[in-house]
């Protein structure tokens, strides 16, 4: 439901965060940036602690690199 979604840009080091009542989508842009140690795990745990139950992570790269 788009009417309950909230979009955040650069929220607590997360590039883009999209939320509604119990879902969250973390968009991590790695087009021109390097990985940080356990970065996605930290972001997931941070959002989980905020009470979100359904969390998705989208990892954007130029060359289909894995995190």
PDB file of N, CA, C and O in Angstrom:
ATOM      1  N   UNK A   1       0.834  -1.171   0.000  1.00  0.00           N
ATOM      2  CA  UNK A   1       0.000   0.000   0.000  1.00  0.00           C
ATOM      3  C   UNK A   1       0.887   1.244   0.000  1.00  0.00           C
ATOM      4  O   UNK A   1       1.541   1.539   0.979  1.00  0.00           O
ATOM      5  N   UNK A   2       0.884   1.981  -1.100  1.00  0.00           N
ATOM      6  CA  UNK A   2       1.744   3.143  -1.245  1.00  0.00           C
ATOM      7  C   UNK A   2       1.355   4.294  -0.325  1.00  0.00           C
ATOM      8  O   UNK A   2       2.189   5.128   0.006  1.00  0.00           O
ATOM      9  N   UNK A   3       0.115   4.343   0.116  1.00  0.00           N
ATOM     10  CA  UNK A   3      -0.319   5.468   0.949  1.00  0.00           C
ATOM     11  C   UNK A   3       0.313   5.427   2.339  1.00  0.00           C
ATOM     12  O   UNK A   3       0.359   6.452   3.015  1.00  0.00           O
ATOM     13  N   UNK A   4       0.813   4.270   2.776  1.00  0.00           N
ATOM     14  CA  UNK A   4       1.420   4.185   4.109  1.00  0.00           C
ATOM     15  C   UNK A   4       2.942   4.102   4.054  1.00  0.00           C
ATOM     16  O   UNK A   4       3.583   3.938   5.080  1.00  0.00           O
ATOM     17  N   UNK A   5       3.535   4.216   2.859  1.00  0.00           N
ATOM     18  CA  UNK A   5       4.987   4.130   2.739  1.00  0.00           C
ATOM     19  C   UNK A   5       5.652   5.449   3.091  1.00  0.00           C
ATOM     20  O   UNK A   5       5.127   6.520   2.809  1.00  0.00           O
ATOM     21  N   UNK A   6       6.818   5.329   3.703  1.00  0.00           N
ATOM     22  CA  UNK A   6       7.637   6.497   4.023  1.00  0.00           C
ATOM     23  C   UNK A   6       9.013   6.264   3.416  1.00  0.00           C
ATOM     24  O   UNK A   6       9.589   5.184   3.568  1.00  0.00           O
ATOM     25  N   UNK A   7       9.536   7.275   2.731  1.00  0.00           N
ATOM     26  CA  UNK A   7      10.834   7.181   2.082  1.00  0.00           C
ATOM     27  C   UNK A   7      11.844   8.049   2.813  1.00  0.00           C
ATOM     28  O   UNK A   7      11.567   9.200   3.121  1.00  0.00           O
ATOM     29  N   UNK A   8      13.019   7.488   3.090  1.00  0.00           N
ATOM     30  CA  UNK A   8      14.098   8.220   3.735  1.00  0.00           C
ATOM     31  C   UNK A   8      15.337   8.145   2.861  1.00  0.00           C
ATOM     32  O   UNK A   8      15.678   7.069   2.365  1.00  0.00           O
ATOM     33  N   UNK A   9      16.027   9.245   2.689  1.00  0.00           N
ATOM     34  CA  UNK A   9      17.285   9.256   1.953  1.00  0.00           C
ATOM     35  C   UNK A   9      18.416   9.461   2.944  1.00  0.00           C
ATOM     36  O   UNK A   9      18.373  10.391   3.758  1.00  0.00           O
ATOM     37  N   UNK A  10      19.414   8.581   2.878  1.00  0.00           N
ATOM     38  CA  UNK A  10      20.573   8.627   3.768  1.00  0.00           C
ATOM     39  C   UNK A  10      20.130   8.676   5.234  1.00  0.00           C
ATOM     40  O   UNK A  10      20.442   9.590   5.969  1.00  0.00           O
ATOM     41  N   UNK A  11      19.424   7.635   5.624  1.00  0.00           N
ATOM     42  CA  UNK A  11      18.897   7.508   6.980  1.00  0.00           C
ATOM     43  C   UNK A  11      19.819   6.625   7.812  1.00  0.00           C
ATOM     44  O   UNK A  11      19.855   5.404   7.615  1.00  0.00           O
ATOM     45  N   UNK A  12      20.596   7.220   8.707  1.00  0.00           N
ATOM     46  CA  UNK A  12      21.487   6.446   9.562  1.00  0.00           C
ATOM     47  C   UNK A  12      22.474   5.621   8.760  1.00  0.00           C
ATOM     48  O   UNK A  12      22.650   4.444   9.020  1.00  0.00           O
ATOM     49  N   UNK A  13      23.062   6.202   7.736  1.00  0.00           N
ATOM     50  CA  UNK A  13      24.024   5.575   6.822  1.00  0.00           C
ATOM     51  C   UNK A  13      23.375   4.674   5.784  1.00  0.00           C
ATOM     52  O   UNK A  13      24.052   4.210   4.880  1.00  0.00           O
ATOM     53  N   UNK A  14      22.112   4.385   5.892  1.00  0.00           N
ATOM     54  CA  UNK A  14      21.403   3.617   4.861  1.00  0.00           C
ATOM     55  C   UNK A  14      21.100   4.584   3.719  1.00  0.00           C
ATOM     56  O   UNK A  14      20.539   5.658   3.942  1.00  0.00           O
ATOM     57  N   UNK A  15      21.476   4.198   2.488  1.00  0.00           N
ATOM     58  CA  UNK A  15      21.302   5.114   1.359  1.00  0.00           C
ATOM     59  C   UNK A  15      19.846   5.500   1.146  1.00  0.00           C
ATOM     60  O   UNK A  15      19.509   6.670   1.091  1.00  0.00           O
ATOM     61  N   UNK A  16      18.973   4.506   1.013  1.00  0.00           N
ATOM     62  CA  UNK A  16      17.538   4.770   0.877  1.00  0.00           C
ATOM     63  C   UNK A  16      16.791   3.721   1.698  1.00  0.00           C
ATOM     64  O   UNK A  16      17.067   2.529   1.602  1.00  0.00           O
ATOM     65  N   UNK A  17      15.847   4.180   2.490  1.00  0.00           N
ATOM     66  CA  UNK A  17      15.029   3.299   3.320  1.00  0.00           C
ATOM     67  C   UNK A  17      13.568   3.579   3.018  1.00  0.00           C
ATOM     68  O   UNK A  17      13.127   4.732   3.066  1.00  0.00           O
ATOM     69  N   UNK A  18      12.828   2.534   2.686  1.00  0.00           N
ATOM     70  CA  UNK A  18      11.400   2.644   2.402  1.00  0.00           C
ATOM     71  C   UNK A  18      10.675   1.783   3.437  1.00  0.00           C
ATOM     72  O   UNK A  18      10.994   0.604   3.592  1.00  0.00           O
ATOM     73  N   UNK A  19       9.717   2.365   4.137  1.00  0.00           N
ATOM     74  CA  UNK A  19       9.018   1.623   5.183  1.00  0.00           C
ATOM     75  C   UNK A  19       7.502   1.820   5.088  1.00  0.00           C
ATOM     76  O   UNK A  19       7.021   2.790   4.530  1.00  0.00           O
ATOM     77  N   UNK A  20       6.799   0.859   5.678  1.00  0.00           N
ATOM     78  CA  UNK A  20       5.391   1.027   6.011  1.00  0.00           C
ATOM     79  C   UNK A  20       5.231   0.463   7.418  1.00  0.00           C
ATOM     80  O   UNK A  20       6.212   0.406   8.162  1.00  0.00           O
ATOM     81  N   UNK A  21       4.096   0.016   7.798  1.00  0.00           N
ATOM     82  CA  UNK A  21       3.876  -0.385   9.200  1.00  0.00           C
ATOM     83  C   UNK A  21       4.804  -1.489   9.699  1.00  0.00           C
ATOM     84  O   UNK A  21       5.314  -1.406  10.812  1.00  0.00           O
ATOM     85  N   UNK A  22       4.999  -2.559   8.915  1.00  0.00           N
ATOM     86  CA  UNK A  22       5.840  -3.656   9.402  1.00  0.00           C
ATOM     87  C   UNK A  22       6.863  -4.133   8.374  1.00  0.00           C
ATOM     88  O   UNK A  22       7.511  -5.141   8.584  1.00  0.00           O
ATOM     89  N   UNK A  23       6.991  -3.408   7.277  1.00  0.00           N
ATOM     90  CA  UNK A  23       7.929  -3.794   6.227  1.00  0.00           C
ATOM     91  C   UNK A  23       8.956  -2.691   6.004  1.00  0.00           C
ATOM     92  O   UNK A  23       8.657  -1.510   6.161  1.00  0.00           O
ATOM     93  N   UNK A  24      10.162  -3.120   5.585  1.00  0.00           N
ATOM     94  CA  UNK A  24      11.212  -2.155   5.270  1.00  0.00           C
ATOM     95  C   UNK A  24      12.020  -2.671   4.088  1.00  0.00           C
ATOM     96  O   UNK A  24      12.297  -3.860   3.985  1.00  0.00           O
ATOM     97  N   UNK A  25      12.387  -1.750   3.208  1.00  0.00           N
ATOM     98  CA  UNK A  25      13.279  -2.051   2.096  1.00  0.00           C
ATOM     99  C   UNK A  25      14.500  -1.157   2.252  1.00  0.00           C
ATOM    100  O   UNK A  25      14.378   0.067   2.324  1.00  0.00           O
ATOM    101  N   UNK A  26      15.659  -1.786   2.332  1.00  0.00           N
ATOM    102  CA  UNK A  26      16.924  -1.070   2.430  1.00  0.00           C
ATOM    103  C   UNK A  26      17.566  -1.097   1.048  1.00  0.00           C
ATOM    104  O   UNK A  26      17.808  -2.176   0.500  1.00  0.00           O
ATOM    105  N   UNK A  27      17.820   0.066   0.468  1.00  0.00           N
ATOM    106  CA  UNK A  27      18.508   0.161  -0.814  1.00  0.00           C
ATOM    107  C   UNK A  27      19.926   0.640  -0.548  1.00  0.00           C
ATOM    108  O   UNK A  27      20.124   1.743  -0.036  1.00  0.00           O
ATOM    109  N   UNK A  28      20.893  -0.185  -0.876  1.00  0.00           N
ATOM    110  CA  UNK A  28      22.301   0.161  -0.662  1.00  0.00           C
ATOM    111  C   UNK A  28      22.975   0.364  -2.015  1.00  0.00           C
ATOM    112  O   UNK A  28      23.061  -0.557  -2.825  1.00  0.00           O
ATOM    113  N   UNK A  29      23.419   1.580  -2.265  1.00  0.00           N
ATOM    114  CA  UNK A  29      24.020   1.964  -3.530  1.00  0.00           C
ATOM    115  C   UNK A  29      25.531   1.796  -3.464  1.00  0.00           C
ATOM    116  O   UNK A  29      26.215   2.539  -2.765  1.00  0.00           O
ATOM    117  N   UNK A  30      26.047   0.816  -4.203  1.00  0.00           N
ATOM    118  CA  UNK A  30      27.491   0.573  -4.236  1.00  0.00           C
ATOM    119  C   UNK A  30      28.042   0.807  -5.640  1.00  0.00           C
ATOM    120  O   UNK A  30      28.978   0.154  -6.072  1.00  0.00           O
ATOM    121  N   UNK A  31      27.447   1.759  -6.354  1.00  0.00           N
ATOM    122  CA  UNK A  31      27.887   2.047  -7.715  1.00  0.00           C
ATOM    123  C   UNK A  31      29.324   2.569  -7.715  1.00  0.00           C
ATOM    124  O   UNK A  31      30.154   2.118  -8.470  1.00  0.00           O
ATOM    125  N   UNK A  32      29.652   3.519  -6.867  1.00  0.00           N
ATOM    126  CA  UNK A  32      31.004   4.096  -6.820  1.00  0.00           C
ATOM    127  C   UNK A  32      31.593   4.016  -5.423  1.00  0.00           C
ATOM    128  O   UNK A  32      32.501   4.762  -5.081  1.00  0.00           O
ATOM    129  N   UNK A  33      31.103   3.138  -4.592  1.00  0.00           N
ATOM    130  CA  UNK A  33      31.579   3.033  -3.206  1.00  0.00           C
ATOM    131  C   UNK A  33      31.984   1.597  -2.896  1.00  0.00           C
ATOM    132  O   UNK A  33      31.471   0.653  -3.493  1.00  0.00           O
ATOM    133  N   UNK A  34      32.886   1.453  -1.943  1.00  0.00           N
ATOM    134  CA  UNK A  34      33.306   0.130  -1.515  1.00  0.00           C
ATOM    135  C   UNK A  34      32.469  -0.390  -0.363  1.00  0.00           C
ATOM    136  O   UNK A  34      31.709   0.350   0.262  1.00  0.00           O
ATOM    137  N   UNK A  35      32.609  -1.676  -0.100  1.00  0.00           N
ATOM    138  CA  UNK A  35      31.899  -2.301   1.013  1.00  0.00           C
ATOM    139  C   UNK A  35      32.568  -1.973   2.337  1.00  0.00           C
ATOM    140  O   UNK A  35      33.773  -1.760   2.408  1.00  0.00           O
ATOM    141  N   UNK A  36      31.755  -1.967   3.373  1.00  0.00           N
ATOM    142  CA  UNK A  36      32.249  -1.855   4.734  1.00  0.00           C
ATOM    143  C   UNK A  36      31.980  -3.183   5.425  1.00  0.00           C
ATOM    144  O   UNK A  36      31.022  -3.873   5.100  1.00  0.00           O
ATOM    145  N   UNK A  37      32.812  -3.504   6.382  1.00  0.00           N
ATOM    146  CA  UNK A  37      32.683  -4.781   7.075  1.00  0.00           C
ATOM    147  C   UNK A  37      31.320  -4.912   7.747  1.00  0.00           C
ATOM    148  O   UNK A  37      30.911  -4.037   8.504  1.00  0.00           O
ATOM    149  N   UNK A  38      30.605  -5.983   7.415  1.00  0.00           N
ATOM    150  CA  UNK A  38      29.304  -6.335   8.012  1.00  0.00           C
ATOM    151  C   UNK A  38      28.257  -5.222   7.889  1.00  0.00           C
ATOM    152  O   UNK A  38      27.336  -5.125   8.698  1.00  0.00           O
ATOM    153  N   UNK A  39      28.399  -4.401   6.870  1.00  0.00           N
ATOM    154  CA  UNK A  39      27.522  -3.248   6.689  1.00  0.00           C
ATOM    155  C   UNK A  39      26.050  -3.649   6.556  1.00  0.00           C
ATOM    156  O   UNK A  39      25.198  -3.114   7.270  1.00  0.00           O
ATOM    157  N   UNK A  40      25.749  -4.580   5.686  1.00  0.00           N
ATOM    158  CA  UNK A  40      24.352  -4.965   5.477  1.00  0.00           C
ATOM    159  C   UNK A  40      23.761  -5.636   6.703  1.00  0.00           C
ATOM    160  O   UNK A  40      22.591  -5.433   7.037  1.00  0.00           O
ATOM    161  N   UNK A  41      24.572  -6.414   7.396  1.00  0.00           N
ATOM    162  CA  UNK A  41      24.123  -7.040   8.646  1.00  0.00           C
ATOM    163  C   UNK A  41      23.783  -5.986   9.692  1.00  0.00           C
ATOM    164  O   UNK A  41      22.766  -6.093  10.382  1.00  0.00           O
ATOM    165  N   UNK A  42      24.609  -4.968   9.807  1.00  0.00           N
ATOM    166  CA  UNK A  42      24.336  -3.877  10.769  1.00  0.00           C
ATOM    167  C   UNK A  42      23.038  -3.153  10.414  1.00  0.00           C
ATOM    168  O   UNK A  42      22.221  -2.860  11.293  1.00  0.00           O
ATOM    169  N   UNK A  43      22.859  -2.867   9.132  1.00  0.00           N
ATOM    170  CA  UNK A  43      21.639  -2.175   8.707  1.00  0.00           C
ATOM    171  C   UNK A  43      20.408  -3.029   8.990  1.00  0.00           C
ATOM    172  O   UNK A  43      19.400  -2.535   9.493  1.00  0.00           O
ATOM    173  N   UNK A  44      20.480  -4.312   8.672  1.00  0.00           N
ATOM    174  CA  UNK A  44      19.354  -5.224   8.921  1.00  0.00           C
ATOM    175  C   UNK A  44      19.009  -5.244  10.410  1.00  0.00           C
ATOM    176  O   UNK A  44      17.842  -5.097  10.788  1.00  0.00           O
ATOM    177  N   UNK A  45      20.016  -5.415  11.243  1.00  0.00           N
ATOM    178  CA  UNK A  45      19.773  -5.473  12.691  1.00  0.00           C
ATOM    179  C   UNK A  45      19.209  -4.168  13.234  1.00  0.00           C
ATOM    180  O   UNK A  45      18.344  -4.176  14.114  1.00  0.00           O
ATOM    181  N   UNK A  46      19.672  -3.055  12.713  1.00  0.00           N
ATOM    182  CA  UNK A  46      19.160  -1.750  13.140  1.00  0.00           C
ATOM    183  C   UNK A  46      17.669  -1.621  12.834  1.00  0.00           C
ATOM    184  O   UNK A  46      16.888  -1.203  13.686  1.00  0.00           O
ATOM    185  N   UNK A  47      17.274  -2.006  11.621  1.00  0.00           N
ATOM    186  CA  UNK A  47      15.875  -1.912  11.229  1.00  0.00           C
ATOM    187  C   UNK A  47      15.028  -2.929  11.984  1.00  0.00           C
ATOM    188  O   UNK A  47      13.896  -2.640  12.388  1.00  0.00           O
ATOM    189  N   UNK A  48      15.563  -4.121  12.209  1.00  0.00           N
ATOM    190  CA  UNK A  48      14.853  -5.156  12.981  1.00  0.00           C
ATOM    191  C   UNK A  48      14.552  -4.655  14.396  1.00  0.00           C
ATOM    192  O   UNK A  48      13.457  -4.860  14.921  1.00  0.00           O
ATOM    193  N   UNK A  49      15.519  -3.973  15.016  1.00  0.00           N
ATOM    194  CA  UNK A  49      15.328  -3.436  16.368  1.00  0.00           C
ATOM    195  C   UNK A  49      14.250  -2.363  16.413  1.00  0.00           C
ATOM    196  O   UNK A  49      13.660  -2.123  17.459  1.00  0.00           O
ATOM    197  N   UNK A  50      13.981  -1.743  15.288  1.00  0.00           N
ATOM    198  CA  UNK A  50      12.929  -0.720  15.220  1.00  0.00           C
ATOM    199  C   UNK A  50      11.542  -1.338  15.098  1.00  0.00           C
ATOM    200  O   UNK A  50      10.543  -0.638  15.059  1.00  0.00           O
ATOM    201  N   UNK A  51      11.486  -2.684  15.012  1.00  0.00           N
ATOM    202  CA  UNK A  51      10.197  -3.367  15.026  1.00  0.00           C
ATOM    203  C   UNK A  51       9.697  -3.845  13.680  1.00  0.00           C
ATOM    204  O   UNK A  51       8.592  -4.387  13.607  1.00  0.00           O
ATOM    205  N   UNK A  52      10.467  -3.676  12.640  1.00  0.00           N
ATOM    206  CA  UNK A  52      10.024  -4.155  11.328  1.00  0.00           C
ATOM    207  C   UNK A  52      10.208  -5.660  11.242  1.00  0.00           C
ATOM    208  O   UNK A  52      11.218  -6.192  11.672  1.00  0.00           O
ATOM    209  N   UNK A  53       9.198  -6.342  10.685  1.00  0.00           N
ATOM    210  CA  UNK A  53       9.198  -7.802  10.630  1.00  0.00           C
ATOM    211  C   UNK A  53       9.635  -8.332   9.263  1.00  0.00           C
ATOM    212  O   UNK A  53      10.257  -9.375   9.181  1.00  0.00           O
ATOM    213  N   UNK A  54       9.290  -7.635   8.220  1.00  0.00           N
ATOM    214  CA  UNK A  54       9.570  -8.068   6.850  1.00  0.00           C
ATOM    215  C   UNK A  54      10.581  -7.091   6.257  1.00  0.00           C
ATOM    216  O   UNK A  54      10.235  -5.959   5.911  1.00  0.00           O
ATOM    217  N   UNK A  55      11.840  -7.503   6.156  1.00  0.00           N
ATOM    218  CA  UNK A  55      12.921  -6.609   5.741  1.00  0.00           C
ATOM    219  C   UNK A  55      13.578  -7.163   4.483  1.00  0.00           C
ATOM    220  O   UNK A  55      13.973  -8.327   4.441  1.00  0.00           O
ATOM    221  N   UNK A  56      13.703  -6.325   3.481  1.00  0.00           N
ATOM    222  CA  UNK A  56      14.359  -6.674   2.224  1.00  0.00           C
ATOM    223  C   UNK A  56      15.557  -5.760   2.035  1.00  0.00           C
ATOM    224  O   UNK A  56      15.502  -4.573   2.365  1.00  0.00           O
ATOM    225  N   UNK A  57      16.634  -6.313   1.472  1.00  0.00           N
ATOM    226  CA  UNK A  57      17.816  -5.514   1.155  1.00  0.00           C
ATOM    227  C   UNK A  57      18.060  -5.603  -0.348  1.00  0.00           C
ATOM    228  O   UNK A  57      18.129  -6.695  -0.912  1.00  0.00           O
ATOM    229  N   UNK A  58      18.184  -4.442  -0.987  1.00  0.00           N
ATOM    230  CA  UNK A  58      18.515  -4.370  -2.407  1.00  0.00           C
ATOM    231  C   UNK A  58      19.904  -3.769  -2.504  1.00  0.00           C
ATOM    232  O   UNK A  58      20.151  -2.663  -2.019  1.00  0.00           O
ATOM    233  N   UNK A  59      20.819  -4.500  -3.122  1.00  0.00           N
ATOM    234  CA  UNK A  59      22.231  -4.141  -3.200  1.00  0.00           C
ATOM    235  C   UNK A  59      22.553  -3.787  -4.649  1.00  0.00           C
ATOM    236  O   UNK A  59      22.537  -4.653  -5.523  1.00  0.00           O
ATOM    237  N   UNK A  60      22.804  -2.503  -4.914  1.00  0.00           N
ATOM    238  CA  UNK A  60      22.995  -2.013  -6.269  1.00  0.00           C
ATOM    239  C   UNK A  60      24.476  -1.878  -6.605  1.00  0.00           C
ATOM    240  O   UNK A  60      25.216  -1.209  -5.887  1.00  0.00           O
ATOM    241  N   UNK A  61      24.902  -2.517  -7.704  1.00  0.00           N
ATOM    242  CA  UNK A  61      26.297  -2.416  -8.156  1.00  0.00           C
ATOM    243  C   UNK A  61      26.307  -2.268  -9.677  1.00  0.00           C
ATOM    244  O   UNK A  61      25.320  -2.562 -10.360  1.00  0.00           O
ATOM    245  N   UNK A  62      27.452  -1.865 -10.206  1.00  0.00           N
ATOM    246  CA  UNK A  62      27.612  -1.774 -11.660  1.00  0.00           C
ATOM    247  C   UNK A  62      27.842  -3.125 -12.312  1.00  0.00           C
ATOM    248  O   UNK A  62      27.398  -3.366 -13.427  1.00  0.00           O
ATOM    249  N   UNK A  63      28.534  -4.010 -11.615  1.00  0.00           N
ATOM    250  CA  UNK A  63      28.994  -5.255 -12.224  1.00  0.00           C
ATOM    251  C   UNK A  63      28.403  -6.510 -11.589  1.00  0.00           C
ATOM    252  O   UNK A  63      29.002  -7.567 -11.639  1.00  0.00           O
ATOM    253  N   UNK A  64      27.225  -6.385 -10.983  1.00  0.00           N
ATOM    254  CA  UNK A  64      26.578  -7.508 -10.317  1.00  0.00           C
ATOM    255  C   UNK A  64      27.433  -8.124  -9.222  1.00  0.00           C
ATOM    256  O   UNK A  64      27.381  -9.316  -8.960  1.00  0.00           O
ATOM    257  N   UNK A  65      28.255  -7.283  -8.569  1.00  0.00           N
ATOM    258  CA  UNK A  65      29.077  -7.749  -7.450  1.00  0.00           C
ATOM    259  C   UNK A  65      28.199  -8.175  -6.294  1.00  0.00           C
ATOM    260  O   UNK A  65      27.128  -7.613  -6.073  1.00  0.00           O
ATOM    261  N   UNK A  66      28.662  -9.154  -5.545  1.00  0.00           N
ATOM    262  CA  UNK A  66      27.962  -9.584  -4.339  1.00  0.00           C
ATOM    263  C   UNK A  66      28.516  -8.838  -3.140  1.00  0.00           C
ATOM    264  O   UNK A  66      29.681  -8.455  -3.133  1.00  0.00           O
ATOM    265  N   UNK A  67      27.693  -8.647  -2.117  1.00  0.00           N
ATOM    266  CA  UNK A  67      28.198  -7.964  -0.903  1.00  0.00           C
ATOM    267  C   UNK A  67      29.262  -8.786  -0.193  1.00  0.00           C
ATOM    268  O   UNK A  67      29.334  -9.962  -0.323  1.00  0.00           O
TER     269      UNK A  67
END
